[in-house]
Coordinates of C-alpha atoms and ligand atoms in Angstrom, one line a residue:
M1 CA -51.2 6.7 -2.6
T2 CA -48.1 4.3 -1.3
F3 CA -45.8 2.6 -3.8
P4 CA -44.9 -0.7 -1.4
A5 CA -42.2 -1.8 -3.7
T6 CA -40.1 1.6 -3.2
R7 CA -40.3 1.3 0.6
L8 CA -36.5 0.4 1.0
R9 CA -36.8 2.8 4.2
R10 CA -38.3 -0.3 5.8
L11 CA -35.0 -1.9 6.0
R12 CA -33.4 1.1 7.3
R13 CA -35.2 1.8 10.6
T14 CA -32.9 0.1 13.2
K15 CA -29.6 -1.1 13.3
P16 CA -30.1 -4.9 13.2
L17 CA -32.3 -4.7 10.4
R18 CA -29.6 -2.5 8.4
E19 CA -27.2 -4.9 9.5
L20 CA -29.1 -8.1 8.3
V21 CA -28.9 -6.6 4.9
R22 CA -25.5 -5.1 4.7
E23 CA -23.7 -5.8 1.3
T24 CA -20.0 -4.9 2.5
E25 CA -18.1 -6.0 5.8
L26 CA -15.0 -4.3 6.8
A27 CA -13.0 -6.2 9.4
P28 CA -9.5 -5.6 10.9
S29 CA -8.7 -9.0 8.9
H30 CA -9.1 -6.9 5.8
L31 CA -6.5 -4.2 6.6
V32 CA -2.8 -3.7 6.2
Q33 CA -0.8 -1.2 8.2
P34 CA 1.9 0.4 6.3
L35 CA 4.9 1.3 8.5
F36 CA 8.3 2.9 8.1
V37 CA 11.5 1.4 9.2
T38 CA 14.5 3.8 9.6
A39 CA 18.4 3.0 10.3
G40 CA 19.6 4.0 13.6
E41 CA 18.6 3.4 17.2
S42 CA 15.7 4.5 19.8
V43 CA 14.3 6.4 16.8
R44 CA 10.7 7.5 16.7
E45 CA 10.2 10.3 14.3
P46 CA 7.0 12.0 13.3
V47 CA 6.3 12.6 9.9
E48 CA 5.1 16.2 9.8
S49 CA 2.7 15.8 7.0
M50 CA 1.1 12.5 8.4
P51 CA 0.0 13.3 12.0
G52 CA 0.0 10.0 14.0
V53 CA 2.7 8.2 11.3
E54 CA 6.0 7.8 12.6
R55 CA 9.3 6.4 11.3
F56 CA 10.6 3.6 13.6
S57 CA 14.1 2.0 14.3
I58 CA 13.9 -1.4 14.6
S59 CA 12.8 -2.3 18.1
E60 CA 10.3 0.6 18.2
L61 CA 9.0 -1.1 15.0
V62 CA 8.6 -4.3 17.0
G63 CA 6.8 -2.3 19.8
E64 CA 4.5 -0.7 17.4
V65 CA 3.6 -3.8 15.7
T66 CA 2.7 -5.5 18.8
E67 CA 0.0 -2.6 19.0
V68 CA -1.0 -3.2 15.6
A69 CA -1.4 -7.0 16.2
A70 CA -3.7 -6.3 19.3
S71 CA -5.9 -4.1 17.4
G72 CA -6.6 -7.2 15.5
V73 CA -4.8 -5.9 12.0
R74 CA -2.8 -9.3 10.9
A75 CA -0.5 -7.7 8.3
V76 CA 1.9 -5.0 7.7
L77 CA 3.7 -3.4 4.6
L78 CA 7.3 -2.2 5.2
F79 CA 9.3 0.6 3.8
G80 CA 12.5 1.0 4.4
I81 CA 14.4 4.4 5.0
P82 CA 18.0 3.5 4.9
A83 CA 21.4 5.0 6.6
S84 CA 22.9 6.1 3.2
K85 CA 21.7 6.4 -0.7
D86 CA 23.2 5.8 -3.7
E87 CA 23.1 5.9 -7.2
T88 CA 22.0 2.3 -7.7
G89 CA 20.0 2.1 -4.2
S90 CA 22.3 -0.7 -3.1
E91 CA 21.0 -0.7 0.7
A92 CA 17.6 -2.1 -1.2
Y93 CA 19.1 -5.4 -2.1
D94 CA 21.7 -5.6 0.9
D95 CA 21.1 -8.9 3.2
E96 CA 22.1 -6.5 6.1
G97 CA 19.8 -3.6 5.3
V98 CA 17.3 -1.9 7.1
V99 CA 14.3 -3.7 5.9
Q100 CA 15.9 -7.3 5.8
M101 CA 17.1 -6.5 9.2
A102 CA 13.5 -5.6 10.5
V103 CA 11.8 -8.4 8.6
R104 CA 13.9 -10.7 10.8
A105 CA 13.4 -9.0 14.0
L106 CA 9.4 -8.9 13.1
K107 CA 9.3 -12.7 12.2
E108 CA 11.0 -13.3 15.4
A109 CA 8.7 -11.3 17.5
H110 CA 5.7 -11.7 16.1
P111 CA 5.6 -15.0 13.4
E112 CA 1.7 -14.7 13.3
V113 CA 1.8 -11.3 11.9
V114 CA 2.0 -11.2 8.1
V115 CA 5.0 -9.0 6.8
I116 CA 4.9 -7.8 3.5
T117 CA 7.7 -5.5 2.0
D118 CA 7.5 -2.9 -0.5
V119 CA 10.0 -3.3 -3.4
C120 CA 11.3 -0.3 -4.8
L121 CA 14.8 1.6 -5.1
C122 CA 13.3 5.2 -4.7
E123 CA 13.6 5.1 -1.1
Y124 CA 17.3 3.8 -1.6
T125 CA 18.4 6.1 -4.5
S126 CA 20.3 9.6 -4.2
H127 CA 18.1 10.6 -7.1
G128 CA 14.9 9.4 -5.7
H129 CA 13.9 7.3 -9.0
C130 CA 12.4 3.8 -8.7
G131 CA 15.3 2.4 -10.7
V132 CA 18.7 2.9 -12.2
V133 CA 18.8 6.1 -14.2
R134 CA 20.8 7.1 -17.6
P135 CA 20.7 10.1 -19.7
A136 CA 17.4 10.2 -21.8
A137 CA 17.9 10.4 -25.6
G138 CA 17.9 13.8 -27.0
H139 CA 19.3 15.4 -24.0
R140 CA 15.8 15.4 -22.1
G141 CA 17.0 14.9 -18.5
V142 CA 17.3 11.4 -17.1
E143 CA 15.1 8.2 -17.6
V144 CA 15.0 5.1 -15.8
D145 CA 16.6 1.9 -17.5
N146 CA 14.0 -0.5 -17.1
D147 CA 15.8 -3.8 -17.9
L148 CA 18.8 -2.8 -15.7
T149 CA 16.3 -1.9 -12.8
L150 CA 14.5 -5.6 -13.2
E151 CA 17.8 -7.3 -12.0
L152 CA 18.0 -5.1 -9.0
L153 CA 14.4 -5.4 -8.2
A154 CA 14.6 -9.1 -8.1
K155 CA 17.6 -9.1 -6.1
T156 CA 15.6 -7.1 -3.8
A157 CA 12.7 -9.2 -3.4
I158 CA 15.1 -12.3 -3.0
S159 CA 16.8 -10.8 -0.3
H160 CA 13.4 -9.8 1.6
A161 CA 12.2 -13.2 1.0
N162 CA 15.3 -14.7 2.3
A163 CA 14.9 -12.8 5.5
G164 CA 11.4 -14.3 5.9
A165 CA 8.9 -12.0 4.0
D166 CA 5.6 -13.4 3.8
A167 CA 5.0 -11.4 0.6
V168 CA 6.9 -9.2 -1.7
A169 CA 5.1 -5.8 -3.1
P170 CA 6.7 -4.3 -6.2
S171 CA 5.7 -0.7 -6.5
D172 CA 8.3 0.4 -9.2
M173 CA 5.9 -0.3 -12.7
M174 CA 9.0 -1.1 -14.4
D175 CA 7.5 -3.4 -17.3
G176 CA 8.0 -7.4 -17.0
R177 CA 9.0 -6.9 -13.1
I178 CA 6.6 -9.4 -12.1
G179 CA 7.6 -12.1 -14.5
M180 CA 11.2 -11.5 -13.7
I181 CA 10.9 -11.3 -9.8
R182 CA 8.4 -14.6 -10.0
H183 CA 11.3 -16.3 -12.0
Q184 CA 13.9 -15.5 -9.6
L185 CA 12.2 -16.2 -6.4
D186 CA 11.3 -19.6 -7.7
E187 CA 15.1 -20.2 -9.0
E188 CA 16.0 -19.4 -5.3
G189 CA 13.6 -21.7 -3.6
F190 CA 11.0 -19.1 -2.9
S191 CA 8.1 -20.4 -5.1
S192 CA 5.6 -20.1 -2.2
T193 CA 6.2 -16.4 -1.5
P194 CA 3.4 -14.4 -3.2
I195 CA 3.5 -11.3 -5.1
V196 CA 1.4 -8.4 -4.4
A197 CA 1.9 -6.4 -7.5
Y198 CA 1.2 -2.5 -7.6
S199 CA -0.6 -2.9 -10.9
A200 CA -2.4 0.3 -11.5
K201 CA -0.1 2.7 -9.8
Y202 CA -1.1 6.2 -10.9
A203 CA 1.3 9.4 -11.3
S204 CA -0.9 10.9 -8.3
A205 CA -0.4 14.0 -6.6
F206 CA -1.7 12.0 -3.5
Y207 CA 1.9 10.7 -2.7
G208 CA 2.9 14.0 -1.6
P209 CA 3.3 13.2 2.1
F210 CA 4.9 9.8 1.7
R211 CA 7.7 11.3 -0.3
E212 CA 8.4 13.2 3.0
A213 CA 8.1 10.2 5.1
A214 CA 10.3 8.2 2.8
D215 CA 12.6 10.8 1.5
S216 CA 11.8 9.9 -1.9
T217 CA 10.8 12.8 -3.7
P218 CA 12.6 12.6 -7.4
E219 CA 15.7 15.0 -7.5
S220 CA 14.7 15.8 -11.2
G221 CA 11.6 15.1 -13.3
D222 CA 8.7 13.0 -12.1
R223 CA 7.2 9.7 -12.3
R224 CA 5.2 9.8 -15.1
G225 CA 7.5 7.7 -17.4
Y226 CA 6.7 4.9 -15.4
Q227 CA 3.4 5.6 -13.4
M228 CA -0.2 5.6 -14.9
D229 CA -2.0 8.3 -16.4
P230 CA -4.9 9.4 -14.1
A231 CA -6.8 9.5 -17.2
N232 CA -6.9 5.9 -18.1
A233 CA -8.9 2.9 -16.9
E234 CA -8.8 0.4 -19.5
E235 CA -5.0 0.4 -19.4
A236 CA -5.2 -0.5 -15.6
V237 CA -7.3 -3.7 -16.4
R238 CA -4.5 -4.6 -19.0
E239 CA -1.7 -4.0 -16.7
A240 CA -3.5 -6.5 -14.1
R241 CA -4.0 -8.9 -16.5
L242 CA -0.2 -9.0 -17.5
D243 CA 0.8 -8.8 -14.2
L244 CA -1.4 -11.9 -13.4
E245 CA -0.1 -13.7 -16.5
E246 CA 3.5 -12.9 -15.1
G247 CA 2.8 -14.7 -11.8
A248 CA 1.1 -11.9 -9.7
D249 CA -1.2 -13.2 -6.8
V250 CA -2.8 -10.1 -5.9
V251 CA -3.0 -7.3 -7.9
M252 CA -3.3 -3.7 -6.4
V253 CA -4.6 -0.2 -7.4
K254 CA -3.4 2.8 -5.7
P255 CA -4.4 5.3 -4.8
A256 CA -7.9 4.3 -3.8
L257 CA -10.4 6.9 -3.2
P258 CA -10.1 8.7 -6.4
Y259 CA -9.8 5.5 -8.4
L260 CA -12.9 3.2 -6.9
D261 CA -14.1 2.8 -10.5
V262 CA -10.7 1.4 -11.2
V263 CA -10.8 -1.2 -8.1
R264 CA -14.5 -2.5 -9.5
R265 CA -13.3 -2.8 -13.1
V266 CA -10.0 -4.4 -12.3
K267 CA -12.1 -7.2 -9.8
D268 CA -14.9 -7.6 -12.4
A269 CA -12.4 -8.1 -15.2
T270 CA -9.7 -10.4 -13.5
G271 CA -11.7 -11.7 -10.5
A272 CA -8.3 -11.8 -8.9
P273 CA -7.7 -10.8 -5.2
V274 CA -7.3 -7.2 -5.3
A275 CA -5.7 -4.8 -3.0
A276 CA -6.4 -1.0 -2.7
Y277 CA -4.1 1.3 -1.5
H278 CA -5.4 4.4 0.9
V279 CA -2.5 6.4 0.4
S280 CA -0.5 9.1 2.3
G281 CA -2.3 12.3 0.6
E282 CA -5.6 10.6 1.6
Y283 CA -4.7 10.1 4.9
S284 CA -3.4 13.5 5.3
M285 CA -6.6 14.9 4.0
L286 CA -8.7 13.4 6.7
K287 CA -6.4 14.5 9.4
A288 CA -6.2 17.9 8.3
A289 CA -9.8 18.4 8.2
A290 CA -10.4 16.5 11.2
A291 CA -8.1 18.7 13.0
N292 CA -9.5 21.6 12.0
G293 CA -13.0 20.4 13.5
W294 CA -14.3 20.3 9.9
I295 CA -15.1 16.8 9.2
D296 CA -16.0 13.8 12.0
E297 CA -12.7 11.3 11.4
R298 CA -13.9 8.3 13.0
A299 CA -17.1 8.6 10.9
A300 CA -15.3 9.6 7.7
V301 CA -12.6 7.1 8.0
M302 CA -15.2 4.4 8.5
E303 CA -17.0 5.5 5.5
S304 CA -13.9 5.6 3.1
L305 CA -12.6 2.2 3.8
T306 CA -16.1 0.6 3.7
A307 CA -16.2 2.4 0.6
I308 CA -12.9 0.9 -0.9
R309 CA -14.0 -2.5 0.2
R310 CA -17.3 -2.1 -1.7
A311 CA -15.9 -1.0 -4.6
G312 CA -14.4 -4.7 -4.8
A313 CA -10.9 -4.8 -2.6
D314 CA -10.0 -7.6 -0.9
M315 CA -7.3 -5.9 1.3
V316 CA -7.1 -2.2 2.1
I317 CA -3.9 -0.7 2.8
T318 CA -4.2 2.3 4.9
Y319 CA -2.2 4.5 7.4
Y320 CA -5.5 4.0 9.6
A321 CA -5.5 0.3 10.0
K322 CA -4.8 0.3 13.5
D323 CA -7.3 3.0 14.6
A324 CA -9.8 1.8 12.2
A325 CA -9.3 -1.8 13.7
G326 CA -9.6 -0.2 17.3
W327 CA -12.8 1.4 16.3
L328 CA -14.3 -1.8 14.7
R329 CA -13.6 -3.7 18.1
E330 CA -15.3 -0.9 20.1
E331 CA -18.6 -1.1 17.6
A332 CA -18.5 -4.8 18.2
I333 CA -18.4 -4.3 21.9
S334 CA -21.4 -1.8 21.9
R335 CA -23.6 -4.1 20.3
Ligands
PBG401 C1 7.4 3.9 -3.9 C2 6.2 4.1 -3.5 C3 5.2 5.3 -3.2 C4 4.2 4.9 -2.3 C5 4.4 3.7 -2.1 N1 5.6 3.0 -2.7 C6 5.9 6.6 -3.7 C7 5.9 6.9 -5.0 O1 5.6 6.3 -5.9 O2 6.4 8.1 -5.1 C8 3.1 5.7 -2.2 C9 2.5 5.6 -0.8 C10 1.8 6.7 -0.3 O3 1.4 7.8 -0.9 O4 1.2 6.2 0.8 N2 7.4 3.6 -5.2

């Protein structure tokens, strides 16, 4: 006896049939390549815990973006590693800071590439927190001063926009930062610069390799006072809604694979453009397993990125962007 209605396999038999009914598309145009730019000259420094990822000084960065663009990826997300750090992260909002100079160089060499800048203080502060710190009440170490930090974040965003950034991406998780940054950008004449808000940024162990890359591990304490509890999903929807009300153009969920349910909920609840950040630890896990021959890297990467898109992400930020775009092109040619 057969059950014709259950014969879904009929559509899986050949590749053209499968592609006719495929629900999710993954293309280079959906991907964003994160890049680390460092002070100095002729620097290409491998990040040990992220094989294949390097920190570039500005002219090397320009060369790397030539390759990224050739792969078909049209957007990059910049993180700066400053020459020196201080209590208030002053290089973050210095017009001659490493990110500001990198943005100018990139927009001159590659005007067609979308340059998004990470707006946060943690790479620039000597203590490694995402904002200015003060002693916490009751002698419980230090805590970030939310409102003082907002001023500095807005200054940072303006200096990035001024340098030519196409969009700014605040990743600090302070309360009220999107409204503050939107207001100040508008005041300074940057009302058409979009904000990609890290709305649901979890306090995650998967940022470990990034902190090596950006040298931004907090000296003391952790980020649980401002990043989200992995146990919460409703809260992510609330964060995203608030950010949209305050003027965010894109809302982000981060990390990606452990939070696909959150990506879906945020997408369904808001209908807004959603970004998902496939973070450093997610990248390093795939790299480590592949290096041991325990996993087929290319297949696992494609499956992961497709799953993130299927969950509802419009754009996927991933250290695999350039490679994945190359693989997607190879697939397209071999058809
Ligand atoms: C800075 C920031 C972090 C990441 C992006 N922006 C690190 C953190 O919060 O510790 C992590 C990205 C990654 O792991 O790839 N606030």
